[in-house]
PDB file of C-alpha atoms and ligand atoms in Angstrom:
ATOM      1  CA  MET Y   1    -133.488 107.431-109.480  1.00  0.00           C
ATOM      2  CA  ASN Y   2    -130.605 109.870-109.196  1.00  0.00           C
ATOM      3  CA  SER Y   3    -127.027 108.647-109.156  1.00  0.00           C
ATOM      4  CA  HIS Y   4    -126.659 109.309-105.421  1.00  0.00           C
ATOM      5  CA  ASP Y   5    -129.661 107.048-104.683  1.00  0.00           C
ATOM      6  CA  PHE Y   6    -128.329 104.451-107.131  1.00  0.00           C
ATOM      7  CA  SER Y   7    -124.902 104.405-105.445  1.00  0.00           C
ATOM      8  CA  TYR Y   8    -126.471 104.056-102.021  1.00  0.00           C
ATOM      9  CA  LEU Y   9    -128.668 101.144-103.126  1.00  0.00           C
ATOM     10  CA  ALA Y  10    -125.811  99.466-105.022  1.00  0.00           C
ATOM     11  CA  ASN Y  11    -123.641  99.777-101.946  1.00  0.00           C
ATOM     12  CA  VAL Y  12    -126.205  98.241 -99.573  1.00  0.00           C
ATOM     13  CA  LEU Y  13    -126.853  95.393-101.993  1.00  0.00           C
ATOM     14  CA  HIS Y  14    -123.194  94.661-102.545  1.00  0.00           C
ATOM     15  CA  ARG Y  15    -122.378  94.733 -98.838  1.00  0.00           C
ATOM     16  CA  ARG Y  16    -125.293  92.483 -97.905  1.00  0.00           C
ATOM     17  CA  THR Y  17    -125.322  90.033-100.830  1.00  0.00           C
ATOM     18  CA  GLY Y  18    -122.244  90.401-103.036  1.00  0.00           C
ATOM     19  CA  ILE Y  19    -124.489  91.320-105.968  1.00  0.00           C
ATOM     20  CA  ILE Y  20    -123.238  94.043-108.297  1.00  0.00           C
ATOM     21  CA  LEU Y  21    -125.852  96.437-109.714  1.00  0.00           C
ATOM     22  CA  ALA Y  22    -125.250  98.049-113.102  1.00  0.00           C
ATOM     23  CA  GLU Y  23    -126.260 101.710-113.342  1.00  0.00           C
ATOM     24  CA  LYS Y  24    -127.495 101.172-116.889  1.00  0.00           C
ATOM     25  CA  LYS Y  25    -130.211  98.947-115.423  1.00  0.00           C
ATOM     26  CA  THR Y  26    -131.826 101.798-113.480  1.00  0.00           C
ATOM     27  CA  HIS Y  27    -135.174 101.295-115.197  1.00  0.00           C
ATOM     28  CA  MET Y  28    -135.267  97.612-114.256  1.00  0.00           C
ATOM     29  CA  ILE Y  29    -134.215  98.457-110.699  1.00  0.00           C
ATOM     30  CA  GLU Y  30    -137.027 100.990-110.348  1.00  0.00           C
ATOM     31  CA  THR Y  31    -139.562  98.504-111.721  1.00  0.00           C
ATOM     32  CA  ARG Y  32    -138.434  95.929-109.165  1.00  0.00           C
ATOM     33  CA  LEU Y  33    -138.520  98.421-106.282  1.00  0.00           C
ATOM     34  CA  MET Y  34    -142.057  99.695-106.942  1.00  0.00           C
ATOM     35  CA  PRO Y  35    -143.849  96.703-105.348  1.00  0.00           C
ATOM     36  CA  VAL Y  36    -141.714  97.277-102.213  1.00  0.00           C
ATOM     37  CA  VAL Y  37    -142.621 100.988-102.251  1.00  0.00           C
ATOM     38  CA  ARG Y  38    -146.314 100.040-102.344  1.00  0.00           C
ATOM     39  CA  ARG Y  39    -146.051  97.220 -99.819  1.00  0.00           C
ATOM     40  CA  PHE Y  40    -144.382  99.428 -97.192  1.00  0.00           C
ATOM     41  CA  GLY Y  41    -146.573 102.463 -97.990  1.00  0.00           C
ATOM     42  CA  PHE Y  42    -143.846 104.831 -99.199  1.00  0.00           C
ATOM     43  CA  ARG Y  43    -144.577 107.805-101.445  1.00  0.00           C
ATOM     44  CA  ASP Y  44    -141.823 106.937-103.908  1.00  0.00           C
ATOM     45  CA  ILE Y  45    -138.471 105.197-104.330  1.00  0.00           C
ATOM     46  CA  ALA Y  46    -136.555 108.155-102.920  1.00  0.00           C
ATOM     47  CA  SER Y  47    -138.473 107.971 -99.612  1.00  0.00           C
ATOM     48  CA  LEU Y  48    -137.949 104.205 -99.474  1.00  0.00           C
ATOM     49  CA  LEU Y  49    -134.210 104.616 -99.911  1.00  0.00           C
ATOM     50  CA  LYS Y  50    -134.103 107.344 -97.257  1.00  0.00           C
ATOM     51  CA  GLU Y  51    -135.737 104.939 -94.797  1.00  0.00           C
ATOM     52  CA  LEU Y  52    -133.288 102.208 -95.787  1.00  0.00           C
ATOM     53  CA  HIS Y  53    -130.584 104.259 -94.031  1.00  0.00           C
ATOM     54  CA  TYR Y  54    -132.140 103.261 -90.698  1.00  0.00           C
ATOM     55  CA  GLY Y  55    -131.544  99.588 -91.476  1.00  0.00           C
ATOM     56  CA  HIS Y  56    -135.082  98.349 -90.691  1.00  0.00           C
ATOM     57  CA  GLU Y  57    -134.403  94.645 -91.317  1.00  0.00           C
ATOM     58  CA  ALA Y  58    -137.731  93.718 -92.935  1.00  0.00           C
ATOM     59  CA  LEU Y  59    -137.323  96.587 -95.377  1.00  0.00           C
ATOM     60  CA  VAL Y  60    -133.690  95.735 -96.159  1.00  0.00           C
ATOM     61  CA  GLN Y  61    -134.665  92.097 -96.788  1.00  0.00           C
ATOM     62  CA  ALA Y  62    -137.574  93.128 -99.036  1.00  0.00           C
ATOM     63  CA  VAL Y  63    -135.303  95.405-101.067  1.00  0.00           C
ATOM     64  CA  ILE Y  64    -132.670  92.670-101.353  1.00  0.00           C
ATOM     65  CA  GLU Y  65    -135.266  90.128-102.463  1.00  0.00           C
ATOM     66  CA  SER Y  66    -136.627  92.533-105.064  1.00  0.00           C
ATOM     67  CA  MET Y  67    -133.130  92.901-106.524  1.00  0.00           C
ATOM     68  CA  THR Y  68    -132.362  89.196-106.969  1.00  0.00           C
ATOM     69  CA  THR Y  69    -132.781  87.592-110.384  1.00  0.00           C
ATOM     70  CA  ASN Y  70    -134.562  84.296-109.800  1.00  0.00           C
ATOM     71  CA  ASP Y  71    -134.866  82.948-113.299  1.00  0.00           C
ATOM     72  CA  SER Y  72    -134.551  79.151-113.376  1.00  0.00           C
ATOM     73  CA  ALA Y  73    -135.844  76.060-115.145  1.00  0.00           C
ATOM     74  CA  PHE Y  74    -136.060  72.323-114.630  1.00  0.00           C
ATOM     75  CA  PHE Y  75    -132.902  70.636-115.943  1.00  0.00           C
ATOM     76  CA  ARG Y  76    -131.484  74.038-116.878  1.00  0.00           C
ATOM     77  CA  ASP Y  77    -128.284  73.437-118.846  1.00  0.00           C
ATOM     78  CA  ARG Y  78    -129.194  69.800-119.453  1.00  0.00           C
ATOM     79  CA  LYS Y  79    -125.548  68.793-119.798  1.00  0.00           C
ATOM     80  CA  THR Y  80    -124.919  69.597-116.135  1.00  0.00           C
ATOM     81  CA  PHE Y  81    -127.457  66.991-115.077  1.00  0.00           C
ATOM     82  CA  GLU Y  82    -125.973  64.461-117.475  1.00  0.00           C
ATOM     83  CA  GLU Y  83    -122.558  65.134-115.917  1.00  0.00           C
ATOM     84  CA  PHE Y  84    -124.052  64.698-112.475  1.00  0.00           C
ATOM     85  CA  ARG Y  85    -125.752  61.428-113.483  1.00  0.00           C
ATOM     86  CA  ASP Y  86    -122.975  59.943-115.644  1.00  0.00           C
ATOM     87  CA  ILE Y  87    -119.760  61.251-114.090  1.00  0.00           C
ATOM     88  CA  VAL Y  88    -120.303  62.439-110.522  1.00  0.00           C
ATOM     89  CA  LEU Y  89    -122.819  59.911-109.193  1.00  0.00           C
ATOM     90  CA  PRO Y  90    -121.101  56.707-110.384  1.00  0.00           C
ATOM     91  CA  VAL Y  91    -117.819  57.746-108.740  1.00  0.00           C
ATOM     92  CA  LEU Y  92    -119.526  58.692-105.485  1.00  0.00           C
ATOM     93  CA  LYS Y  93    -121.595  55.509-105.470  1.00  0.00           C
ATOM     94  CA  LEU Y  94    -118.379  53.548-105.431  1.00  0.00           C
ATOM     95  CA  ALA Y  95    -116.579  55.812-102.981  1.00  0.00           C
ATOM     96  CA  ARG Y  96    -119.506  55.830-100.507  1.00  0.00           C
ATOM     97  CA  SER Y  97    -120.568  52.206-100.974  1.00  0.00           C
ATOM     98  CA  GLU Y  98    -119.854  51.437 -97.314  1.00  0.00           C
ATOM     99  CA  THR Y  99    -121.517  54.403 -95.634  1.00  0.00           C
ATOM    100  CA  LYS Y 100    -124.238  54.672 -98.292  1.00  0.00           C
ATOM    101  CA  GLN Y 101    -124.549  58.358 -97.478  1.00  0.00           C
ATOM    102  CA  LEU Y 102    -124.676  61.218 -99.915  1.00  0.00           C
ATOM    103  CA  ARG Y 103    -124.883  64.900 -99.033  1.00  0.00           C
ATOM    104  CA  ILE Y 104    -125.736  67.415-101.669  1.00  0.00           C
ATOM    105  CA  TRP Y 105    -126.178  71.175-101.380  1.00  0.00           C
ATOM    106  CA  CYS Y 106    -127.947  73.276-103.995  1.00  0.00           C
ATOM    107  CA  ALA Y 107    -126.694  76.718-102.994  1.00  0.00           C
ATOM    108  CA  ALA Y 108    -128.898  79.147-104.954  1.00  0.00           C
ATOM    109  CA  CYS Y 109    -132.060  77.201-105.593  1.00  0.00           C
ATOM    110  CA  ALA Y 110    -134.460  80.011-106.632  1.00  0.00           C
ATOM    111  CA  ALA Y 111    -138.017  78.550-106.832  1.00  0.00           C
ATOM    112  CA  GLY Y 112    -136.827  74.956-106.545  1.00  0.00           C
ATOM    113  CA  GLN Y 113    -136.570  73.761-110.142  1.00  0.00           C
ATOM    114  CA  GLU Y 114    -132.874  72.934-109.707  1.00  0.00           C
ATOM    115  CA  PRO Y 115    -133.062  70.881-106.467  1.00  0.00           C
ATOM    116  CA  TYR Y 116    -136.132  69.033-107.740  1.00  0.00           C
ATOM    117  CA  SER Y 117    -134.244  68.219-110.955  1.00  0.00           C
ATOM    118  CA  ILE Y 118    -131.416  66.853-108.792  1.00  0.00           C
ATOM    119  CA  ALA Y 119    -133.984  64.878-106.778  1.00  0.00           C
ATOM    120  CA  MET Y 120    -135.386  63.379-110.012  1.00  0.00           C
ATOM    121  CA  VAL Y 121    -131.924  62.203-111.076  1.00  0.00           C
ATOM    122  CA  LEU Y 122    -131.359  60.664-107.629  1.00  0.00           C
ATOM    123  CA  ASP Y 123    -134.783  59.071-107.763  1.00  0.00           C
ATOM    124  CA  ASP Y 124    -133.950  57.516-111.160  1.00  0.00           C
ATOM    125  CA  ALA Y 125    -130.762  56.100-109.645  1.00  0.00           C
ATOM    126  CA  LYS Y 126    -132.910  54.283-107.029  1.00  0.00           C
ATOM    127  CA  LEU Y 127    -130.403  54.991-104.293  1.00  0.00           C
ATOM    128  CA  ILE Y 128    -132.984  55.345-101.540  1.00  0.00           C
ATOM    129  CA  ASP Y 129    -134.530  51.996-102.523  1.00  0.00           C
ATOM    130  CA  ALA Y 130    -131.033  50.523-102.207  1.00  0.00           C
ATOM    131  CA  GLY Y 131    -130.744  51.747 -98.624  1.00  0.00           C
ATOM    132  CA  TRP Y 132    -128.862  55.003 -99.179  1.00  0.00           C
ATOM    133  CA  THR Y 133    -129.383  58.056 -96.977  1.00  0.00           C
ATOM    134  CA  ILE Y 134    -129.580  61.144 -99.148  1.00  0.00           C
ATOM    135  CA  THR Y 135    -129.336  64.618 -97.672  1.00  0.00           C
ATOM    136  CA  LEU Y 136    -130.344  67.218-100.239  1.00  0.00           C
ATOM    137  CA  ILE Y 137    -130.239  70.776 -98.906  1.00  0.00           C
ATOM    138  CA  ALA Y 138    -131.448  73.670-101.040  1.00  0.00           C
ATOM    139  CA  THR Y 139    -130.945  77.309-100.065  1.00  0.00           C
ATOM    140  CA  ASP Y 140    -131.483  80.771-101.453  1.00  0.00           C
ATOM    141  CA  ILE Y 141    -131.224  84.285-100.068  1.00  0.00           C
ATOM    142  CA  ASN Y 142    -134.737  85.057-101.261  1.00  0.00           C
ATOM    143  CA  SER Y 143    -137.233  83.800 -98.667  1.00  0.00           C
ATOM    144  CA  GLN Y 144    -140.164  84.194-101.062  1.00  0.00           C
ATOM    145  CA  MET Y 145    -138.416  81.904-103.534  1.00  0.00           C
ATOM    146  CA  VAL Y 146    -137.669  79.396-100.788  1.00  0.00           C
ATOM    147  CA  ALA Y 147    -141.352  79.410 -99.779  1.00  0.00           C
ATOM    148  CA  ARG Y 148    -142.346  78.830-103.412  1.00  0.00           C
ATOM    149  CA  ALA Y 149    -139.821  76.018-103.682  1.00  0.00           C
ATOM    150  CA  GLN Y 150    -141.200  74.421-100.535  1.00  0.00           C
ATOM    151  CA  ASP Y 151    -144.718  74.555-101.996  1.00  0.00           C
ATOM    152  CA  GLY Y 152    -143.448  72.886-105.169  1.00  0.00           C
ATOM    153  CA  ILE Y 153    -146.225  74.296-107.349  1.00  0.00           C
ATOM    154  CA  TYR Y 154    -145.377  75.430-110.867  1.00  0.00           C
ATOM    155  CA  SER Y 155    -147.232  77.056-113.732  1.00  0.00           C
ATOM    156  CA  GLN Y 156    -147.740  75.430-117.109  1.00  0.00           C
ATOM    157  CA  PHE Y 157    -145.087  77.773-118.510  1.00  0.00           C
ATOM    158  CA  GLU Y 158    -142.568  76.752-115.828  1.00  0.00           C
ATOM    159  CA  VAL Y 159    -143.007  73.021-116.330  1.00  0.00           C
ATOM    160  CA  GLN Y 160    -142.827  73.422-120.091  1.00  0.00           C
ATOM    161  CA  ARG Y 161    -139.351  74.917-119.709  1.00  0.00           C
ATOM    162  CA  GLY Y 162    -137.014  71.946-119.684  1.00  0.00           C
ATOM    163  CA  LEU Y 163    -139.203  69.194-118.293  1.00  0.00           C
ATOM    164  CA  PRO Y 164    -139.746  66.199-120.578  1.00  0.00           C
ATOM    165  CA  ILE Y 165    -143.417  65.231-120.765  1.00  0.00           C
ATOM    166  CA  ARG Y 166    -142.785  61.784-119.269  1.00  0.00           C
ATOM    167  CA  ARG Y 167    -141.286  63.408-116.163  1.00  0.00           C
ATOM    168  CA  LEU Y 168    -144.166  65.841-115.920  1.00  0.00           C
ATOM    169  CA  VAL Y 169    -146.658  63.016-115.988  1.00  0.00           C
ATOM    170  CA  SER Y 170    -144.775  60.777-113.575  1.00  0.00           C
ATOM    171  CA  ASN Y 171    -143.479  63.377-111.096  1.00  0.00           C
ATOM    172  CA  PHE Y 172    -146.224  66.022-110.878  1.00  0.00           C
ATOM    173  CA  GLN Y 173    -149.936  66.176-110.180  1.00  0.00           C
ATOM    174  CA  GLN Y 174    -152.023  68.656-112.099  1.00  0.00           C
ATOM    175  CA  GLU Y 175    -154.019  71.117-109.973  1.00  0.00           C
ATOM    176  CA  GLY Y 176    -156.112  73.337-112.208  1.00  0.00           C
ATOM    177  CA  THR Y 177    -153.640  75.170-114.420  1.00  0.00           C
ATOM    178  CA  SER Y 178    -150.701  74.391-112.107  1.00  0.00           C
ATOM    179  CA  TRP Y 179    -148.539  71.368-111.426  1.00  0.00           C
ATOM    180  CA  ARG Y 180    -147.509  70.122-107.977  1.00  0.00           C
ATOM    181  CA  ILE Y 181    -144.298  68.166-107.492  1.00  0.00           C
ATOM    182  CA  SER Y 182    -144.979  64.715-106.053  1.00  0.00           C
ATOM    183  CA  ASP Y 183    -144.633  64.269-102.314  1.00  0.00           C
ATOM    184  CA  HIS Y 184    -141.752  61.807-102.424  1.00  0.00           C
ATOM    185  CA  LEU Y 185    -139.586  64.296-104.375  1.00  0.00           C
ATOM    186  CA  ARG Y 186    -140.617  67.177-102.127  1.00  0.00           C
ATOM    187  CA  ARG Y 187    -139.681  65.171 -99.061  1.00  0.00           C
ATOM    188  CA  MET Y 188    -136.202  64.563-100.479  1.00  0.00           C
ATOM    189  CA  VAL Y 189    -135.299  68.273-100.282  1.00  0.00           C
ATOM    190  CA  SER Y 190    -134.748  70.403 -97.147  1.00  0.00           C
ATOM    191  CA  PHE Y 191    -135.139  74.076 -97.950  1.00  0.00           C
ATOM    192  CA  ARG Y 192    -133.754  77.009 -96.010  1.00  0.00           C
ATOM    193  CA  THR Y 193    -133.241  80.744 -96.557  1.00  0.00           C
ATOM    194  CA  PHE Y 194    -129.504  81.372 -96.560  1.00  0.00           C
ATOM    195  CA  ASN Y 195    -127.186  84.121 -97.733  1.00  0.00           C
ATOM    196  CA  LEU Y 196    -123.985  82.799 -99.344  1.00  0.00           C
ATOM    197  CA  LEU Y 197    -122.104  85.569 -97.536  1.00  0.00           C
ATOM    198  CA  ASP Y 198    -123.100  84.216 -94.107  1.00  0.00           C
ATOM    199  CA  SER Y 199    -121.392  81.489 -92.063  1.00  0.00           C
ATOM    200  CA  TYR Y 200    -121.433  77.963 -93.544  1.00  0.00           C
ATOM    201  CA  GLY Y 201    -121.029  76.450 -90.079  1.00  0.00           C
ATOM    202  CA  TRP Y 202    -124.495  74.847 -90.016  1.00  0.00           C
ATOM    203  CA  LEU Y 203    -123.904  72.936 -93.255  1.00  0.00           C
ATOM    204  CA  PRO Y 204    -122.707  69.309 -93.211  1.00  0.00           C
ATOM    205  CA  ASP Y 205    -119.647  68.296 -95.220  1.00  0.00           C
ATOM    206  CA  CYS Y 206    -120.992  67.880 -98.742  1.00  0.00           C
ATOM    207  CA  ASP Y 207    -120.198  65.411-101.514  1.00  0.00           C
ATOM    208  CA  VAL Y 208    -121.653  67.612-104.236  1.00  0.00           C
ATOM    209  CA  VAL Y 209    -122.397  71.335-104.358  1.00  0.00           C
ATOM    210  CA  PHE Y 210    -124.461  72.923-107.102  1.00  0.00           C
ATOM    211  CA  CYS Y 211    -123.817  76.675-107.167  1.00  0.00           C
ATOM    212  CA  ARG Y 212    -125.071  77.709-110.569  1.00  0.00           C
ATOM    213  CA  ASN Y 213    -125.961  81.021-112.126  1.00  0.00           C
ATOM    214  CA  ALA Y 214    -125.582  83.003-108.907  1.00  0.00           C
ATOM    215  CA  LEU Y 215    -121.832  83.663-108.763  1.00  0.00           C
ATOM    216  CA  MET Y 216    -122.080  85.584-112.026  1.00  0.00           C
ATOM    217  CA  TYR Y 217    -123.957  88.359-110.192  1.00  0.00           C
ATOM    218  CA  PHE Y 218    -121.085  88.802-107.720  1.00  0.00           C
ATOM    219  CA  ASP Y 219    -117.834  90.727-107.997  1.00  0.00           C
ATOM    220  CA  LEU Y 220    -114.654  88.668-108.394  1.00  0.00           C
ATOM    221  CA  LYS Y 221    -113.637  88.946-104.757  1.00  0.00           C
ATOM    222  CA  THR Y 222    -117.013  87.689-103.540  1.00  0.00           C
ATOM    223  CA  ARG Y 223    -116.995  84.824-106.079  1.00  0.00           C
ATOM    224  CA  ALA Y 224    -113.582  83.745-104.881  1.00  0.00           C
ATOM    225  CA  SER Y 225    -114.582  83.975-101.221  1.00  0.00           C
ATOM    226  CA  VAL Y 226    -117.795  81.966-101.783  1.00  0.00           C
ATOM    227  CA  LEU Y 227    -115.865  79.322-103.736  1.00  0.00           C
ATOM    228  CA  ASP Y 228    -113.204  79.133-101.045  1.00  0.00           C
ATOM    229  CA  ARG Y 229    -115.818  78.582 -98.387  1.00  0.00           C
ATOM    230  CA  ILE Y 230    -117.645  75.985-100.480  1.00  0.00           C
ATOM    231  CA  GLY Y 231    -114.252  74.274-100.751  1.00  0.00           C
ATOM    232  CA  GLU Y 232    -114.062  74.143 -96.958  1.00  0.00           C
ATOM    233  CA  ILE Y 233    -117.280  72.137 -96.636  1.00  0.00           C
ATOM    234  CA  LEU Y 234    -116.742  70.012 -99.749  1.00  0.00           C
ATOM    235  CA  ALA Y 235    -115.462  66.451 -99.181  1.00  0.00           C
ATOM    236  CA  PRO Y 236    -111.908  65.928-100.494  1.00  0.00           C
ATOM    237  CA  ASP Y 237    -113.305  63.928-103.431  1.00  0.00           C
ATOM    238  CA  GLY Y 238    -116.393  66.142-103.719  1.00  0.00           C
ATOM    239  CA  ALA Y 239    -117.666  67.805-106.878  1.00  0.00           C
ATOM    240  CA  LEU Y 240    -118.720  71.376-107.564  1.00  0.00           C
ATOM    241  CA  LEU Y 241    -121.082  72.244-110.387  1.00  0.00           C
ATOM    242  CA  VAL Y 242    -121.284  75.862-111.574  1.00  0.00           C
ATOM    243  CA  GLY Y 243    -123.152  77.354-114.531  1.00  0.00           C
ATOM    244  CA  PRO Y 244    -121.591  77.010-117.995  1.00  0.00           C
ATOM    245  CA  ALA Y 245    -121.297  80.791-118.284  1.00  0.00           C
ATOM    246  CA  GLU Y 246    -119.396  80.802-115.022  1.00  0.00           C
ATOM    247  CA  SER Y 247    -116.445  78.768-116.184  1.00  0.00           C
ATOM    248  CA  THR Y 248    -114.374  80.887-118.467  1.00  0.00           C
ATOM    249  CA  ASP Y 249    -112.967  83.831-116.555  1.00  0.00           C
ATOM    250  CA  GLY Y 250    -112.157  85.061-113.034  1.00  0.00           C
ATOM    251  CA  TYR Y 251    -110.388  83.004-110.426  1.00  0.00           C
ATOM    252  CA  ALA Y 252    -110.636  80.719-107.420  1.00  0.00           C
ATOM    253  CA  LEU Y 253    -107.900  78.426-106.237  1.00  0.00           C
ATOM    254  CA  GLY Y 254    -108.222  74.871-105.087  1.00  0.00           C
ATOM    255  CA  TYR Y 255    -110.448  73.265-107.718  1.00  0.00           C
ATOM    256  CA  VAL Y 256    -109.569  71.196-110.741  1.00  0.00           C
ATOM    257  CA  PRO Y 257    -111.825  71.203-113.786  1.00  0.00           C
ATOM    258  CA  ALA Y 258    -113.083  67.809-114.952  1.00  0.00           C
ATOM    259  CA  ASP Y 259    -111.979  66.852-118.447  1.00  0.00           C
ATOM    260  CA  SER Y 260    -114.507  67.748-121.131  1.00  0.00           C
ATOM    261  CA  ALA Y 261    -117.279  68.456-118.632  1.00  0.00           C
ATOM    262  CA  PRO Y 262    -117.896  72.198-118.612  1.00  0.00           C
ATOM    263  CA  GLY Y 263    -118.969  73.576-115.247  1.00  0.00           C
ATOM    264  CA  LEU Y 264    -117.805  70.487-113.301  1.00  0.00           C
ATOM    265  CA  PHE Y 265    -114.922  70.912-110.868  1.00  0.00           C
ATOM    266  CA  TYR Y 266    -113.347  68.716-108.265  1.00  0.00           C
ATOM    267  CA  LYS Y 267    -111.830  69.761-105.029  1.00  0.00           C
ATOM    268  CA  SER Y 268    -108.161  68.916-105.142  1.00  0.00           C
ATOM    269  CA  LYS Y 269    -106.425  67.834-101.974  1.00  0.00           C
ATOM    270  CA  PRO Y 270    -103.500  68.289-101.858  1.00  0.00           C
ATOM    271  CA  ALA Y 271    -104.114  70.852-104.559  1.00  0.00           C
ATOM    272  CA  PRO Y 272    -102.369  70.704-107.893  1.00  0.00           C
ATOM    273  CA  VAL Y 273    -103.199  74.374-108.058  1.00  0.00           C
ATOM    274  CA  ARG Y 274    -105.392  75.122-111.026  1.00  0.00           C
ATOM    275  CA  ARG Y 275    -107.694  78.010-111.559  1.00  0.00           C
ATOM    276  CA  LEU Y 276    -111.468  77.850-111.689  1.00  0.00           C
ATOM    277  CA  SER Y 277    -112.841  80.552-113.905  1.00  0.00           C
ATOM    278  CA  LEU Y 278    -115.993  82.489-113.608  1.00  0.00           C
ATOM    279  CA  VAL Y 279    -117.320  85.095-115.919  1.00  0.00           C
ATOM    280  CA  LYS Y 280    -120.314  87.368-116.007  1.00  0.00           C
TER     281      LYS Y 280
HETATM  282  C1  SAM S   1    -130.559  83.152-111.667  1.00  0.00           C
HETATM  283  S1  SAM S   1    -130.992  82.320-110.172  1.00  0.00           S
HETATM  284  C2  SAM S   1    -130.262  80.752-110.455  1.00  0.00           C
HETATM  285  C3  SAM S   1    -131.121  79.644-109.940  1.00  0.00           C
HETATM  286  C4  SAM S   1    -130.586  78.224-110.204  1.00  0.00           C
HETATM  287  N1  SAM S   1    -129.354  77.986-109.507  1.00  0.00           N
HETATM  288  C5  SAM S   1    -130.394  77.975-111.677  1.00  0.00           C
HETATM  289  O1  SAM S   1    -129.250  77.880-112.119  1.00  0.00           O
HETATM  290  O2  SAM S   1    -131.389  77.889-112.400  1.00  0.00           O
HETATM  291  C6  SAM S   1    -129.840  83.065-109.009  1.00  0.00           C
HETATM  292  C7  SAM S   1    -130.271  82.853-107.563  1.00  0.00           C
HETATM  293  O3  SAM S   1    -129.215  83.258-106.702  1.00  0.00           O
HETATM  294  C8  SAM S   1    -129.776  83.804-105.532  1.00  0.00           C
HETATM  295  N2  SAM S   1    -128.792  84.626-104.841  1.00  0.00           N
HETATM  296  C9  SAM S   1    -128.278  85.801-105.224  1.00  0.00           C
HETATM  297  N3  SAM S   1    -127.428  86.270-104.298  1.00  0.00           N
HETATM  298  C10 SAM S   1    -127.395  85.358-103.300  1.00  0.00           C
HETATM  299  C11 SAM S   1    -126.701  85.266-102.059  1.00  0.00           C
HETATM  300  N4  SAM S   1    -125.858  86.214-101.656  1.00  0.00           N
HETATM  301  N5  SAM S   1    -126.913  84.184-101.298  1.00  0.00           N
HETATM  302  C12 SAM S   1    -127.762  83.195-101.692  1.00  0.00           C
HETATM  303  N6  SAM S   1    -128.455  83.224-102.847  1.00  0.00           N
HETATM  304  C13 SAM S   1    -128.263  84.298-103.644  1.00  0.00           C
HETATM  305  C14 SAM S   1    -130.970  84.597-106.051  1.00  0.00           C
HETATM  306  O4  SAM S   1    -131.936  84.863-105.065  1.00  0.00           O
HETATM  307  C15 SAM S   1    -131.476  83.702-107.175  1.00  0.00           C
HETATM  308  O5  SAM S   1    -132.548  82.891-106.766  1.00  0.00           O
END
């Protein structure tokens, strides 16, 4: 891929998704584009990129999806889920004890391991049995990932990453060499394809937002804009959980970090203005 083609692709991707492409990753980019070249019947990457100029939406979406990094795992960054269980949930249980309603958004859910991990924590807390209404929305820009998440079927390798054996046995059914998430957990999550750069108008006000390991692919301005908009739909006492690598540099106003809980931030209202940091 020549540098002109790289710049064009990087530009389209940044404009449409906020993701920054590094030129030193040209080899990886080409490897990811080749299945799209084959699927749409192009001769090579150069002809694909030429066609991209015409903005054919299915092609643009396929290129975008090929460029996203969808790596995930059940209970990835275990501490985050402990913070959610031990710090965030107890406070919200008290604060919402009258309405018994909890709304949670997992904003870059990849193939579903993260929202299903959240669902397992909620299931342990037996909130639904106690009459609570839980809304758990999970979104990702990559429609293929969202479809996978909806299916809830994982390979042996995927369930071995981060899932304790007791959870595997109690929350999944084995199907050949794969594992299917149990129906009651699947029913807890509503999945939808959604670009974090688009309007958040359809989302309800949320008590908790998980936005982990996606912001680090964005430039600073996009990170700040996404965080600002998350802040607009987050309840005044709501919590934001970002990835641990996303909490040491870069800036967004309007959140306060929780004491000794890396990656956990609260929305402050009125704001004692502190800075939330994000780093690549
Ligand atoms: C590395 S995965 C992280 C998955 C999960 N949150 C975790 O921490 O394990 C990053 C996800 O962000 C998604 N993503 C990237 N840009 C996005 C955008 N503009 N809008 C929504 N999702 C996006 C990708 O498709 C990918 O699935």
